[in-house]
GROMACS .gro file of C-alpha atoms in nm:
model
  440
    1MET     CA    1   3.985  -3.353   4.560
    2TYR     CA    2   3.873  -3.028   4.711
    3VAL     CA    3   4.125  -2.744   4.688
    4PHE     CA    4   4.086  -2.451   4.920
    5ASP     CA    5   4.079  -2.123   4.728
    6ARG     CA    6   4.200  -1.849   4.956
    7LYS     CA    7   4.097  -1.568   4.721
    8ARG     CA    8   3.752  -1.713   4.678
    9SER     CA    9   3.721  -1.770   5.053
   10GLY     CA   10   3.833  -1.414   5.115
   11ALA     CA   11   3.578  -1.284   4.869
   12MET     CA   12   3.303  -1.481   5.035
   13GLU     CA   13   3.413  -1.356   5.370
   14CYS     CA   14   3.413  -1.002   5.239
   15THR     CA   15   3.066  -1.035   5.098
   16GLY     CA   16   2.922  -1.229   5.388
   17ARG     CA   17   3.077  -1.049   5.684
   18GLY     CA   18   3.213  -0.732   5.529
   19LEU     CA   19   2.938  -0.513   5.666
   20SER     CA   20   2.959  -0.639   6.030
   21LEU     CA   21   3.340  -0.631   6.035
   22LYS     CA   22   3.338  -0.280   5.904
   23GLU     CA   23   3.108  -0.176   6.186
   24GLU     CA   24   3.331  -0.350   6.445
   25LEU     CA   25   3.644  -0.193   6.302
   26THR     CA   26   3.511   0.162   6.293
   27CYS     CA   27   3.653   0.424   6.527
   28ALA     CA   28   3.392   0.572   6.759
   29ILE     CA   29   3.558   0.913   6.731
   30CYS     CA   30   3.611   0.963   6.354
   31CYS     CA   31   3.348   0.707   6.249
   32ASP     CA   32   3.584   0.561   5.991
   33LEU     CA   33   3.797   0.248   5.971
   34PHE     CA   34   4.077   0.241   6.222
   35THR     CA   35   4.406   0.402   6.132
   36GLU     CA   36   4.684   0.266   6.353
   37PRO     CA   37   4.434   0.106   6.590
   38VAL     CA   38   4.526   0.109   6.962
   39MET     CA   39   4.351  -0.057   7.254
   40LEU     CA   40   4.281   0.091   7.597
   41ASP     CA   41   4.275  -0.108   7.916
   42CYS     CA   42   3.897  -0.124   7.889
   43MET     CA   43   3.941  -0.320   7.562
   44HIS     CA   44   3.794  -0.043   7.343
   45HIS     CA   45   3.979   0.046   7.025
   46PHE     CA   46   4.042   0.386   6.864
   47CYS     CA   47   4.264   0.539   6.605
   48LYS     CA   48   4.592   0.638   6.765
   49ALA     CA   49   4.563   0.995   6.636
   50CYS     CA   50   4.197   1.018   6.739
   51ILE     CA   51   4.244   0.917   7.099
   52SER     CA   52   4.559   1.126   7.128
   53THR     CA   53   4.372   1.431   7.005
   54TYR     CA   54   4.077   1.349   7.232
   55TRP     CA   55   4.305   1.338   7.540
   56LYS     CA   56   4.502   1.644   7.436
   57GLY     CA   57   4.456   1.929   7.678
   58ILE     CA   58   4.330   1.702   7.957
   59ARG     CA   59   4.534   1.718   8.277
   60GLY     CA   60   4.549   1.432   8.519
   61ARG     CA   61   4.340   1.121   8.462
   62VAL     CA   62   4.193   1.045   8.124
   63SER     CA   63   3.888   0.835   8.036
   64CYS     CA   64   3.756   0.613   7.757
   65PRO     CA   65   3.525   0.807   7.518
   66GLN     CA   66   3.290   0.510   7.511
   67CYS     CA   67   3.265   0.359   7.861
   68ARG     CA   68   3.406   0.659   8.057
   69GLN     CA   69   3.649   0.433   8.250
   70GLU     CA   70   3.932   0.644   8.385
   71PHE     CA   71   4.298   0.568   8.351
   72SER     CA   72   4.592   0.706   8.540
   73SER     CA   73   4.825   0.624   8.256
   74ARG     CA   74   4.800   0.727   7.892
   75GLN     CA   75   4.958   0.410   7.775
   76LEU     CA   76   4.827   0.282   7.441
   77HIS     CA   77   4.853  -0.076   7.324
   78THR     CA   78   4.896  -0.131   6.952
   79ASN     CA   79   4.665  -0.410   6.829
   80TYR     CA   80   4.830  -0.564   6.528
   81LEU     CA   81   4.549  -0.817   6.483
   82VAL     CA   82   4.288  -0.543   6.450
   83ALA     CA   83   4.523  -0.348   6.224
   84GLY     CA   84   4.549  -0.652   5.997
   85MET     CA   85   4.175  -0.697   5.993
   86VAL     CA   86   4.128  -0.330   5.909
   87GLU     CA   87   4.361  -0.360   5.613
   88LYS     CA   88   4.178  -0.671   5.500
   89VAL     CA   89   3.837  -0.500   5.520
   90ARG     CA   90   3.977  -0.190   5.347
   91ALA     CA   91   4.118  -0.403   5.064
   92CYS     CA   92   3.795  -0.600   5.042
   93SER     CA   93   3.591  -0.279   5.024
   94SER     CA   94   3.822  -0.142   4.758
   95GLU     CA   95   3.788  -0.459   4.547
   96SER     CA   96   3.411  -0.460   4.590
   97ASN     CA   97   3.389  -0.093   4.494
   98HIS     CA   98   3.604  -0.162   4.192
   99LYS     CA   99   3.378  -0.446   4.080
  100GLU     CA  100   3.067  -0.240   4.140
  101LEU     CA  101   3.219   0.052   3.953
  102GLN     CA  102   3.312  -0.177   3.665
  103GLN     CA  103   2.958  -0.316   3.656
  104LEU     CA  104   2.816   0.034   3.662
  105LYS     CA  105   3.046   0.136   3.377
  106GLU     CA  106   2.940  -0.167   3.172
  107SER     CA  107   2.574  -0.097   3.246
  108LEU     CA  108   2.624   0.268   3.151
  109LEU     CA  109   2.791   0.172   2.823
  110SER     CA  110   2.510  -0.075   2.754
  111HIS     CA  111   2.244   0.189   2.817
  112LEU     CA  112   2.430   0.445   2.606
  113SER     CA  113   2.455   0.190   2.325
  114ARG     CA  114   2.086   0.111   2.354
  115LYS     CA  115   2.006   0.482   2.352
  116GLU     CA  116   2.219   0.529   2.041
  117ASN     CA  117   2.037   0.240   1.872
  118TYR     CA  118   1.700   0.382   1.972
  119MET     CA  119   1.798   0.728   1.845
  120SER     CA  120   1.913   0.571   1.518
  121MET     CA  121   1.583   0.383   1.493
  122ILE     CA  122   1.394   0.705   1.568
  123GLN     CA  123   1.581   0.884   1.287
  124ARG     CA  124   1.507   0.600   1.044
  125CYS     CA  125   1.144   0.593   1.153
  126LYS     CA  126   1.116   0.972   1.110
  127LYS     CA  127   1.267   0.943   0.763
  128LYS     CA  128   1.010   0.676   0.677
  129VAL     CA  129   0.733   0.898   0.817
  130ASP     CA  130   0.855   1.184   0.597
  131ALA     CA  131   0.882   0.948   0.299
  132VAL     CA  132   0.528   0.818   0.355
  133LYS     CA  133   0.395   1.173   0.386
  134ALA     CA  134   0.579   1.280   0.071
  135ALA     CA  135   0.454   0.974  -0.118
  136GLY     CA  136   0.102   1.034   0.014
  137ASN     CA  137   0.107   1.398  -0.098
  138GLU     CA  138   0.243   1.300  -0.439
  139LEU     CA  139  -0.016   1.026  -0.483
  140GLU     CA  140  -0.292   1.258  -0.363
  141GLY     CA  141  -0.195   1.512  -0.628
  142TRP     CA  142  -0.175   1.240  -0.892
  143LEU     CA  143  -0.517   1.100  -0.798
  144GLN     CA  144  -0.672   1.445  -0.798
  145GLY     CA  145  -0.528   1.506  -1.144
  146GLU     CA  146  -0.657   1.174  -1.277
  147PHE     CA  147  -1.006   1.230  -1.135
  148GLN     CA  148  -1.001   1.592  -1.249
  149VAL     CA  149  -0.969   1.471  -1.608
  150LEU     CA  150  -1.271   1.245  -1.559
  151HIS     CA  151  -1.467   1.512  -1.373
  152GLN     CA  152  -1.395   1.768  -1.645
  153MET     CA  153  -1.494   1.523  -1.917
  154LEU     CA  154  -1.818   1.432  -1.735
  155TYR     CA  155  -1.895   1.797  -1.667
  156GLU     CA  156  -1.844   1.889  -2.031
  157GLU     CA  157  -2.053   1.594  -2.150
  158GLN     CA  158  -2.330   1.683  -1.905
  159ALA     CA  159  -2.324   2.050  -2.009
  160ALA     CA  160  -2.327   1.963  -2.381
  161MET     CA  161  -2.609   1.712  -2.341
  162LEU     CA  162  -2.821   1.947  -2.130
  163GLU     CA  163  -2.761   2.225  -2.382
  164GLN     CA  164  -2.869   1.998  -2.667
  165LEU     CA  165  -3.177   1.889  -2.469
  166ARG     CA  166  -3.276   2.251  -2.400
  167ARG     CA  167  -3.217   2.350  -2.764
  168GLU     CA  168  -3.432   2.070  -2.902
  169GLU     CA  169  -3.698   2.137  -2.641
  170LYS     CA  170  -3.695   2.506  -2.738
  171GLU     CA  171  -3.725   2.422  -3.108
  172MET     CA  172  -4.024   2.193  -3.048
  173LEU     CA  173  -4.191   2.441  -2.816
  174GLY     CA  174  -4.127   2.718  -3.070
  175ALA     CA  175  -4.289   2.521  -3.350
  176LEU     CA  176  -4.586   2.432  -3.129
  177SER     CA  177  -4.615   2.792  -3.008
  178GLN     CA  178  -4.614   2.921  -3.365
  179HIS     CA  179  -4.878   2.670  -3.464
  180LEU     CA  180  -5.081   2.754  -3.153
  181GLY     CA  181  -5.058   3.123  -3.241
  182ALA     CA  182  -5.183   3.053  -3.592
  183LEU     CA  183  -5.471   2.852  -3.453
  184MET     CA  184  -5.562   3.128  -3.209
  185GLY     CA  185  -5.556   3.380  -3.494
  186ALA     CA  186  -5.772   3.155  -3.709
  187VAL     CA  187  -6.023   3.116  -3.424
  188THR     CA  188  -6.040   3.494  -3.382
  189GLU     CA  189  -6.096   3.540  -3.755
  190VAL     CA  190  -6.364   3.272  -3.760
  191GLU     CA  191  -6.537   3.434  -3.464
  192GLN     CA  192  -6.540   3.768  -3.649
  193ASN     CA  193  -6.684   3.603  -3.959
  194VAL     CA  194  -6.946   3.435  -3.742
  195ARG     CA  195  -7.052   3.776  -3.601
  196VAL     CA  196  -7.075   3.926  -3.951
  197LEU     CA  197  -7.285   3.638  -4.076
  198GLN     CA  198  -7.508   3.655  -3.769
  199GLN     CA  199  -7.566   4.030  -3.815
  200THR     CA  200  -7.645   3.981  -4.184
  201MET     CA  201  -7.895   3.707  -4.109
  202ASP     CA  202  -8.062   3.921  -3.843
  203THR     CA  203  -8.098   4.209  -4.089
  204MET     CA  204  -8.251   3.986  -4.353
  205GLU     CA  205  -8.508   3.845  -4.110
  206HIS     CA  206  -8.640   4.184  -3.992
  207SER     CA  207  -8.654   4.368  -4.325
  208LEU     CA  208  -8.756   4.303  -4.682
  209LEU     CA  209  -8.449   4.338  -4.897
  210LEU     CA  210  -8.467   4.328  -5.272
  211GLU     CA  211  -8.111   4.214  -5.296
  212THR     CA  212  -7.906   3.990  -5.075
  213PRO     CA  213  -7.642   4.203  -4.910
  214LYS     CA  214  -7.281   4.124  -4.980
  215VAL     CA  215  -7.087   3.987  -4.687
  216ASN     CA  216  -6.712   4.049  -4.666
  217LEU     CA  217  -6.562   3.758  -4.480
  218ARG     CA  218  -6.197   3.770  -4.380
  219SER     CA  219  -5.974   3.478  -4.472
  220SER     CA  220  -5.617   3.593  -4.415
  221VAL     CA  221  -5.495   3.345  -4.156
  222GLU     CA  222  -5.336   3.027  -4.289
  223VAL     CA  223  -5.316   2.732  -4.056
  224GLY     CA  224  -5.079   2.449  -4.142
  225LYS     CA  225  -5.061   2.098  -4.012
  226VAL     CA  226  -4.978   2.030  -3.650
  227PRO     CA  227  -4.597   1.992  -3.618
  228GLU     CA  228  -4.503   1.629  -3.601
  229ILE     CA  229  -4.334   1.565  -3.265
  230ASP     CA  230  -4.238   1.215  -3.161
  231LEU     CA  231  -4.211   1.231  -2.782
  232LYS     CA  232  -4.107   0.867  -2.760
  233ALA     CA  233  -3.817   0.928  -2.996
  234PHE     CA  234  -3.734   1.247  -2.807
  235ALA     CA  235  -3.729   1.066  -2.473
  236GLY     CA  236  -3.555   0.760  -2.615
  237LYS     CA  237  -3.272   0.975  -2.742
  238TYR     CA  238  -3.187   1.085  -2.391
  239LYS     CA  239  -3.295   0.771  -2.208
  240ALA     CA  240  -3.052   0.564  -2.409
  241PRO     CA  241  -2.781   0.368  -2.216
  242LEU     CA  242  -2.625   0.698  -2.114
  243GLN     CA  243  -2.362   0.557  -1.880
  244TYR     CA  244  -2.244   0.316  -2.150
  245MET     CA  245  -2.226   0.598  -2.403
  246ILE     CA  246  -2.019   0.808  -2.165
  247TRP     CA  247  -1.803   0.508  -2.076
  248ARG     CA  248  -1.721   0.463  -2.443
  249LYS     CA  249  -1.602   0.822  -2.453
  250ILE     CA  250  -1.411   0.784  -2.126
  251PHE     CA  251  -1.248   0.472  -2.268
  252LYS     CA  252  -1.067   0.692  -2.519
  253LEU     CA  253  -0.920   0.892  -2.230
  254LEU     CA  254  -0.779   0.590  -2.047
  255LYS     CA  255  -0.402   0.602  -2.002
  256PRO     CA  256  -0.312   0.331  -2.045
  257ALA     CA  257  -0.614   0.194  -2.226
  258PRO     CA  258  -0.639  -0.186  -2.231
  259ALA     CA  259  -0.399  -0.304  -2.500
  260PRO     CA  260  -0.548  -0.528  -2.773
  261VAL     CA  261  -0.304  -0.811  -2.702
  262THR     CA  262  -0.321  -1.134  -2.906
  263PHE     CA  263  -0.127  -1.461  -2.893
  264ASP     CA  264   0.169  -1.507  -3.128
  265VAL     CA  265   0.119  -1.849  -3.287
  266GLU     CA  266   0.482  -1.867  -3.399
  267THR     CA  267   0.600  -1.865  -3.037
  268ALA     CA  268   0.351  -2.124  -2.905
  269HIS     CA  269   0.478  -2.461  -2.783
  270PRO     CA  270   0.368  -2.744  -3.018
  271SER     CA  271   0.133  -2.874  -2.748
  272LEU     CA  272  -0.066  -2.550  -2.742
  273TYR     CA  273  -0.364  -2.477  -2.965
  274VAL     CA  274  -0.427  -2.108  -3.041
  275SER     CA  275  -0.775  -2.007  -3.160
  276ARG     CA  276  -0.828  -1.848  -3.500
  277ASP     CA  277  -0.886  -1.506  -3.349
  278HIS     CA  278  -0.563  -1.549  -3.148
  279LEU     CA  279  -0.747  -1.464  -2.826
  280SER     CA  280  -0.758  -1.810  -2.667
  281VAL     CA  281  -0.496  -2.078  -2.603
  282VAL     CA  282  -0.546  -2.426  -2.460
  283GLU     CA  283  -0.331  -2.734  -2.407
  284SER     CA  284  -0.376  -2.996  -2.679
  285GLU     CA  285  -0.386  -3.370  -2.616
  286LYS     CA  286  -0.117  -3.428  -2.876
  287MET     CA  287   0.162  -3.239  -3.043
  288LEU     CA  288   0.048  -3.019  -3.330
  289PRO     CA  289   0.242  -2.981  -3.656
  290TYR     CA  290   0.481  -2.689  -3.632
  291LYS     CA  291   0.768  -2.514  -3.804
  292ARG     CA  292   1.100  -2.505  -3.626
  293SER     CA  293   1.191  -2.153  -3.529
  294PRO     CA  294   1.409  -1.985  -3.263
  295LYS     CA  295   1.099  -1.787  -3.171
  296ARG     CA  296   0.909  -2.098  -3.056
  297PHE     CA  297   0.916  -2.242  -2.704
  298VAL     CA  298   1.003  -2.612  -2.722
  299GLN     CA  299   1.075  -2.707  -2.357
  300CYS     CA  300   0.775  -2.554  -2.176
  301VAL     CA  301   0.412  -2.496  -2.273
  302ASN     CA  302   0.462  -2.121  -2.312
  303VAL     CA  303   0.343  -1.862  -2.561
  304LEU     CA  304   0.412  -1.491  -2.605
  305GLY     CA  305   0.193  -1.202  -2.708
  306ALA     CA  306   0.216  -1.076  -3.064
  307GLN     CA  307   0.254  -0.716  -2.946
  308SER     CA  308   0.586  -0.589  -2.807
  309PHE     CA  309   0.652  -0.281  -2.595
  310GLN     CA  310   0.963  -0.072  -2.528
  311SER     CA  311   0.829   0.246  -2.363
  312GLY     CA  312   0.522   0.402  -2.202
  313ARG     CA  313   0.257   0.228  -1.993
  314HIS     CA  314   0.057  -0.073  -2.110
  315TYR     CA  315  -0.223  -0.274  -1.951
  316TRP     CA  316  -0.397  -0.594  -2.053
  317GLU     CA  317  -0.622  -0.852  -1.888
  318VAL     CA  318  -0.605  -1.230  -1.898
  319GLU     CA  319  -0.902  -1.451  -1.812
  320VAL     CA  320  -0.781  -1.759  -1.624
  321GLY     CA  321  -1.123  -1.879  -1.509
  322ASN     CA  322  -1.113  -2.188  -1.287
  323LYS     CA  323  -0.771  -2.314  -1.400
  324THR     CA  324  -0.578  -2.468  -1.111
  325LYS     CA  325  -0.235  -2.366  -1.238
  326TRP     CA  326  -0.086  -2.114  -1.477
  327ASP     CA  327   0.198  -1.863  -1.522
  328LEU     CA  328   0.165  -1.521  -1.681
  329GLY     CA  329   0.338  -1.186  -1.693
  330VAL     CA  330   0.608  -1.024  -1.906
  331ALA     CA  331   0.918  -1.161  -2.079
  332LEU     CA  332   1.208  -0.998  -2.258
  333ASP     CA  333   1.215  -1.054  -2.633
  334SER     CA  334   1.569  -1.186  -2.590
  335VAL     CA  335   1.485  -1.487  -2.365
  336ASP     CA  336   1.612  -1.822  -2.485
  337ARG     CA  337   1.306  -2.020  -2.587
  338GLN     CA  338   1.491  -2.345  -2.651
  339VAL     CA  339   1.573  -2.413  -2.285
  340ARG     CA  340   1.387  -2.461  -1.960
  341ALA     CA  341   1.451  -2.158  -1.737
  342LYS     CA  342   1.329  -2.040  -1.399
  343LEU     CA  343   1.075  -1.762  -1.444
  344CYS     CA  344   1.249  -1.477  -1.260
  345PRO     CA  345   1.375  -1.127  -1.347
  346GLU     CA  346   1.734  -1.250  -1.356
  347ASN     CA  347   1.636  -1.468  -1.654
  348GLY     CA  348   1.420  -1.202  -1.819
  349TYR     CA  349   1.078  -1.300  -1.678
  350TRP     CA  350   0.842  -1.104  -1.450
  351THR     CA  351   0.556  -1.336  -1.362
  352ILE     CA  352   0.314  -1.461  -1.103
  353ARG     CA  353   0.185  -1.818  -1.089
  354LEU     CA  354  -0.089  -2.039  -0.949
  355ARG     CA  355  -0.039  -2.395  -0.827
  356ASN     CA  356  -0.278  -2.649  -0.671
  357GLY     CA  357  -0.573  -2.417  -0.724
  358ASN     CA  358  -0.495  -2.182  -0.433
  359GLU     CA  359  -0.119  -2.126  -0.407
  360TYR     CA  360  -0.024  -1.793  -0.564
  361SER     CA  361   0.343  -1.689  -0.590
  362ALA     CA  362   0.554  -1.416  -0.750
  363GLY     CA  363   0.849  -1.518  -0.966
  364THR     CA  364   1.133  -1.399  -0.742
  365GLN     CA  365   1.436  -1.586  -0.609
  366PRO     CA  366   1.318  -1.755  -0.396
  367TRP     CA  367   0.946  -1.753  -0.477
  368THR     CA  368   0.738  -1.496  -0.288
  369ARG     CA  369   0.414  -1.646  -0.157
  370LEU     CA  370   0.115  -1.415  -0.217
  371VAL     CA  371  -0.180  -1.372   0.015
  372VAL     CA  372  -0.494  -1.342  -0.201
  373ALA     CA  373  -0.824  -1.243  -0.038
  374SER     CA  374  -1.041  -1.380  -0.320
  375PHE     CA  375  -0.935  -1.607  -0.603
  376PRO     CA  376  -0.922  -1.398  -0.922
  377ARG     CA  377  -1.078  -1.526  -1.242
  378CYS     CA  378  -0.915  -1.248  -1.440
  379ILE     CA  379  -0.563  -1.105  -1.398
  380GLY     CA  380  -0.465  -0.752  -1.498
  381VAL     CA  381  -0.103  -0.685  -1.598
  382LEU     CA  382   0.044  -0.332  -1.596
  383LEU     CA  383   0.380  -0.281  -1.767
  384ASN     CA  384   0.520   0.060  -1.676
  385PHE     CA  385   0.846   0.148  -1.850
  386GLU     CA  386   0.839   0.497  -1.697
  387GLU     CA  387   0.892   0.351  -1.349
  388GLN     CA  388   1.045   0.019  -1.467
  389ARG     CA  389   0.768  -0.167  -1.285
  390VAL     CA  390   0.549  -0.470  -1.357
  391SER     CA  391   0.231  -0.497  -1.148
  392PHE     CA  392  -0.040  -0.761  -1.126
  393TYR     CA  393  -0.402  -0.703  -1.024
  394ASN     CA  394  -0.711  -0.904  -0.950
  395ALA     CA  395  -0.907  -0.757  -1.241
  396ASP     CA  396  -1.235  -0.852  -1.069
  397ASN     CA  397  -1.182  -0.583  -0.800
  398MET     CA  398  -0.848  -0.423  -0.906
  399GLN     CA  399  -0.674  -0.539  -0.588
  400LEU     CA  400  -0.294  -0.525  -0.625
  401LEU     CA  401  -0.148  -0.877  -0.606
  402PHE     CA  402   0.223  -0.803  -0.652
  403SER     CA  403   0.454  -0.546  -0.807
  404PHE     CA  404   0.810  -0.585  -0.939
  405SER     CA  405   1.019  -0.269  -0.900
  406ASN     CA  406   1.299  -0.392  -1.128
  407GLY     CA  407   1.101  -0.420  -1.449
  408PRO     CA  408   1.219  -0.481  -1.807
  409TRP     CA  409   1.500  -0.272  -1.948
  410GLY     CA  410   1.439  -0.352  -2.314
  411LYS     CA  411   1.187  -0.485  -2.563
  412ALA     CA  412   0.927  -0.690  -2.375
  413LEU     CA  413   0.621  -0.899  -2.462
  414PRO     CA  414   0.324  -1.045  -2.273
  415PHE     CA  415   0.403  -1.396  -2.148
  416PHE     CA  416   0.167  -1.688  -2.083
  417SER     CA  417   0.191  -2.052  -1.977
  418THR     CA  418  -0.109  -2.285  -1.951
  419CYS     CA  419   0.103  -2.539  -1.757
  420LEU     CA  420   0.049  -2.912  -1.807
  421SER     CA  421  -0.284  -3.046  -1.687
  422GLU     CA  422  -0.296  -3.319  -1.426
  423PRO     CA  423  -0.369  -3.675  -1.556
  424GLY     CA  424  -0.742  -3.715  -1.612
  425GLN     CA  425  -0.803  -3.341  -1.578
  426ARG     CA  426  -0.968  -3.159  -1.867
  427ALA     CA  427  -0.752  -2.882  -2.010
  428GLN     CA  428  -0.896  -2.532  -1.969
  429PRO     CA  429  -0.803  -2.232  -2.187
  430ILE     CA  430  -0.649  -1.897  -2.110
  431ARG     CA  431  -0.828  -1.608  -2.284
  432LEU     CA  432  -0.727  -1.252  -2.356
  433VAL     CA  433  -0.989  -0.993  -2.265
  434HIS     CA  434  -1.067  -0.739  -2.535
  435PHE     CA  435  -1.281  -0.427  -2.520
  436PRO     CA  436  -1.420  -0.404  -2.877
  437LEU     CA  437  -1.532  -0.042  -2.898
  438GLY     CA  438  -1.622   0.081  -3.241
  439PRO     CA  439  -1.648   0.448  -3.344
  440LEU     CA  440  -1.896   0.655  -3.144
   0.00000   0.00000   0.00000
């Protein structure tokens, strides 16, 4: 059943006809809505005060301001219908203005709120800009310092090697020059002896001598053997694998240098076989004999490194090859090795993992999927107690894979898991990369 809504109808009337009504109900003298509208005999309407003022001072007949019709009488007829319509239009205009004003206020508040949000975002963005600049400047200084150490070391090695080369060259040239000088002196002496002998022979040929004249030949210059100089050995000394030799020296400057990590057999799950040199671990087809120990993992195919760390910076590399799944990283020494636990910092593990051959994830809650440009065959792990950070790198190109900013707070060890191989799949080992550099 349709119910007539007077307010709604009035609103529609106001919106639909408000403008034309307002024009019709506007006084031609004051150009505003009628106030006490009165009607003349010509049917034109005016405000009572307006028409009275207009006629004031006029003697005799008066006229309509609009049509100029004259009237002998100044009689005014109050039009209550027009007065009611004027009040209605005035109320309608007031309500419309109020709504428009309210909408404008709401729009203003919305814009002010948006401006405040934008200003807040600008301040946060500026703070981030300043933070990035500060971090960039700090890192730039750190990088310059790190490279300065290498540059200085290379410069000193170059200077020392060039100095040694020049010294040995000078010694050889000195010996050859001394020998050459002796030879030149001997040649001069021989030439003098040759002249003396020649003169003596000439004298004997042109005169009869009863006795053979004595000839004094000089023999004061001693000439030794030519100095033995092995140019091949000389060149070979400096054309040795120079870059490798320098790298061995640089290796001693590395901070951190690759740690000589090995597997701790006592922590290995009974299904894991650790090589004799403790540098390789692989899943075994059957359980191996083992001694029960709280140090050993019994629920998961895990193993720890034999070396523990509590301070400083430490780096090691793990060769994973073509394995399709593995876990590796860092674990607290205090982790419970008798239970199956999620590998996350809350449980004392900082790890990354591989599943299905191409799905890399970081051990967070929940797992953080990693985007890897190229599949690494070797993983580098950096444990930094100074910044309480654990970072993982593709050791093939040193691309950062992931970094935990809430690293270990106590004694920690390298952590590894070969994971169980799929049925019918041949188990592949995990190997620790060592840099066996002997004394220089």
